[in-house]
Short mmCIF file of C-alpha atoms in Angstrom, two decimals:
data_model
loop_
_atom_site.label_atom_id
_atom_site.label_comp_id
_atom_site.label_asym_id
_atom_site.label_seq_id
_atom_site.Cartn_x
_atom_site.Cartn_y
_atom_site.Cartn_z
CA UNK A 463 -44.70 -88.06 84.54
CA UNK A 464 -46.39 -90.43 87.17
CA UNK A 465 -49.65 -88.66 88.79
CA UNK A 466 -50.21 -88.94 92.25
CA UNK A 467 -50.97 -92.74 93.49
CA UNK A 468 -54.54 -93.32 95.35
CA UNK A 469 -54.13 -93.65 99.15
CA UNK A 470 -54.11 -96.42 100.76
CA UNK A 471 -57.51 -96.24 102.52
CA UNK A 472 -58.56 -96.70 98.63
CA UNK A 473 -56.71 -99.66 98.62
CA UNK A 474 -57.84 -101.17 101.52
CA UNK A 475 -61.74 -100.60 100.54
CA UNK A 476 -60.63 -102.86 97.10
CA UNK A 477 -59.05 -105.57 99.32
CA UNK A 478 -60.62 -106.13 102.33
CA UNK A 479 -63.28 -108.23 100.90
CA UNK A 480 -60.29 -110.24 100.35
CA UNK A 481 -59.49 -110.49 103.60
CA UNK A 482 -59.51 -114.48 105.02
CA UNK A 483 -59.06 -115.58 109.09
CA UNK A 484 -57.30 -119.06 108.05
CA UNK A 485 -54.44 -118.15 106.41
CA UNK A 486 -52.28 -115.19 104.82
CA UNK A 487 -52.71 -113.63 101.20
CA UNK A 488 -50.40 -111.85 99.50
CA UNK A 489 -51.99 -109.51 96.25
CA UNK A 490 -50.41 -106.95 94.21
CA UNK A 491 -52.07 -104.17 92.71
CA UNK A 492 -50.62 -103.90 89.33
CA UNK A 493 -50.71 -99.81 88.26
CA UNK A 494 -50.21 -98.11 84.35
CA UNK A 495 -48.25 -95.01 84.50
CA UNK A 496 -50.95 -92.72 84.80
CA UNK A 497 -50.90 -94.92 88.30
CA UNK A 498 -54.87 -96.57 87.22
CA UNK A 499 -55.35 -99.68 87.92
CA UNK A 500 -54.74 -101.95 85.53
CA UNK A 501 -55.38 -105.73 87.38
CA UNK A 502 -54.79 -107.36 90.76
CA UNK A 503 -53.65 -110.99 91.30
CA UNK A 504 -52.76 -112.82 94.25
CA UNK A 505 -49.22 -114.66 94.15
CA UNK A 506 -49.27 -116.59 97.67
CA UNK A 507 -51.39 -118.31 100.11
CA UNK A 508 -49.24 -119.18 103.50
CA UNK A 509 -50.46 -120.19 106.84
CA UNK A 510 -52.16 -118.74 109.42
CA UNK A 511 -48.92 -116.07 110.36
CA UNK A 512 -46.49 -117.05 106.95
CA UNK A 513 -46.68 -116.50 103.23
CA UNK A 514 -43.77 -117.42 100.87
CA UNK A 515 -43.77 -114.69 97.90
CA UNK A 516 -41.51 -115.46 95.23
CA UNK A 517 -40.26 -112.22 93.91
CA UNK A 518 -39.66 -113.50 90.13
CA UNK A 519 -43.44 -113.96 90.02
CA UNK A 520 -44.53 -110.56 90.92
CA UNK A 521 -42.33 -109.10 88.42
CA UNK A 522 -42.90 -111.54 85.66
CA UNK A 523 -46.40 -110.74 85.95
CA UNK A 524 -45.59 -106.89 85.78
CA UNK A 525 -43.52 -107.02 82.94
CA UNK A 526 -46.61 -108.88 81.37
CA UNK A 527 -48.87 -106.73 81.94
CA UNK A 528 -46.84 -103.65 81.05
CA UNK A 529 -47.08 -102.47 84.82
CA UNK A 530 -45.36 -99.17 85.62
CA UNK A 531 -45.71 -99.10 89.48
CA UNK A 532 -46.62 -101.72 91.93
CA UNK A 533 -48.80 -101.67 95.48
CA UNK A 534 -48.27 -104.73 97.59
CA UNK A 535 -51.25 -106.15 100.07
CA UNK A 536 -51.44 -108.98 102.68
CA UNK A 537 -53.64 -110.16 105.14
CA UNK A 538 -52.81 -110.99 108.82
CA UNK A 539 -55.50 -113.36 110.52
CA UNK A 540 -54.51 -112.84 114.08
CA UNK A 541 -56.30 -109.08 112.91
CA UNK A 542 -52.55 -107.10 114.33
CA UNK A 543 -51.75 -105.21 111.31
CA UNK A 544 -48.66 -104.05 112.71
CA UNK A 545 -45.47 -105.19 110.58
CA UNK A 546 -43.34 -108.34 111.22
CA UNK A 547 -39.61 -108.16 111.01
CA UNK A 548 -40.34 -110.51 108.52
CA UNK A 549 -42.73 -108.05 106.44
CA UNK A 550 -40.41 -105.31 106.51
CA UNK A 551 -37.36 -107.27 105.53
CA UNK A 552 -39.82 -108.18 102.48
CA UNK A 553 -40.84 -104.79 101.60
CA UNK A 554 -37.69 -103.71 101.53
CA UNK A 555 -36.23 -106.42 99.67
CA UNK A 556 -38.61 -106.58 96.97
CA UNK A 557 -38.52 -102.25 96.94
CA UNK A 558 -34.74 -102.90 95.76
CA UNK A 559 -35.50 -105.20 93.47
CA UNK A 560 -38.18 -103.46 92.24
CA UNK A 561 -35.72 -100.34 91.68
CA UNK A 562 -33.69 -102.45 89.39
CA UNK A 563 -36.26 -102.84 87.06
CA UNK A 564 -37.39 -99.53 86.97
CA UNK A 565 -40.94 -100.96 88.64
CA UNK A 566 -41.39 -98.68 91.72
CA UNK A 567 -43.44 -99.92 94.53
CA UNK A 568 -45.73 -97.20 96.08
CA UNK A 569 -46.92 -98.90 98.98
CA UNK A 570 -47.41 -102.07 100.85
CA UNK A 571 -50.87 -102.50 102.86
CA UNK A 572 -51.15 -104.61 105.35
CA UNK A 573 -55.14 -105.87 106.23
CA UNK A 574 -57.61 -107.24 107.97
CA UNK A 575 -61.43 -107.14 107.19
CA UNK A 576 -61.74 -104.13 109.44
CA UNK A 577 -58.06 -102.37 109.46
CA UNK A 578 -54.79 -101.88 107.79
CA UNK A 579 -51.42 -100.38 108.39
CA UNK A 580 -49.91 -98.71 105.22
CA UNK A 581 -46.12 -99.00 104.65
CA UNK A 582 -46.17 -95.25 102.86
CA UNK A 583 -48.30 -93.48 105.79
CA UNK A 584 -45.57 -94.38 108.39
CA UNK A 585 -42.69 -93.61 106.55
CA UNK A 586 -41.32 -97.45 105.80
CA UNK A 587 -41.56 -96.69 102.07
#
């Protein structure tokens, strides 16, 4: 049974060092199933308001890595962490996916160096 995932203010303390003006990042948080950390990589750098994430490489890498759960992360430079169309048709693409495989993703934190907007806090996950 899966213990109770950190919150995403947690997460956002580990990744806003990450955090970069010029262009978008997108990082997953790869958990075990006692939901501890067990690495995080990034899997896309964009431009300043895009990042291409190829879903077969997040996975791949969580199969890998034995992953039982998932958080997603990006960055938005122009420091608006509210949600694109565009990041929500993501989240919710790669949550079905996800599902498939039996890889759950708990969250998906959007950041700057300063603020974030959690996908689990207002109800989008």
């Amino acid at each position: 049974m899966m213990s109770i995932s950190p919150c995403a203010s947690f997460y956002f303390l580990l990744l806003r060092h990450l955090f970069q003006k010029s262009n978008e990042s997108f990082w997953v948080i790869y958990l075990d199933s006692a939901l501890e950390f067990i690495a995080i990589q990034r899997m896309a750098t964009g431009q300043p308001n895009f990042c291409l994430v190829k879903p077969q490489k997040i996975f791949k890498s969580a199969l890998l890595l034995d992953a039982q759960a998932l958080v997603l992360a990006h960055n938005h430079p122009s420091l608006n962490v509210q949600p694109t169309p565009a990041d929500i048709r993501m989240t919710q693409q790669l949550i079905k996916k996800g599902h498939l495989l039996q890889l759950p993703i708990l969250d998906h934190i959007i950041f700057t160096d300063k603020n974030y907007f959690s996908f689990k806090e207002n109800n989008l996950i």
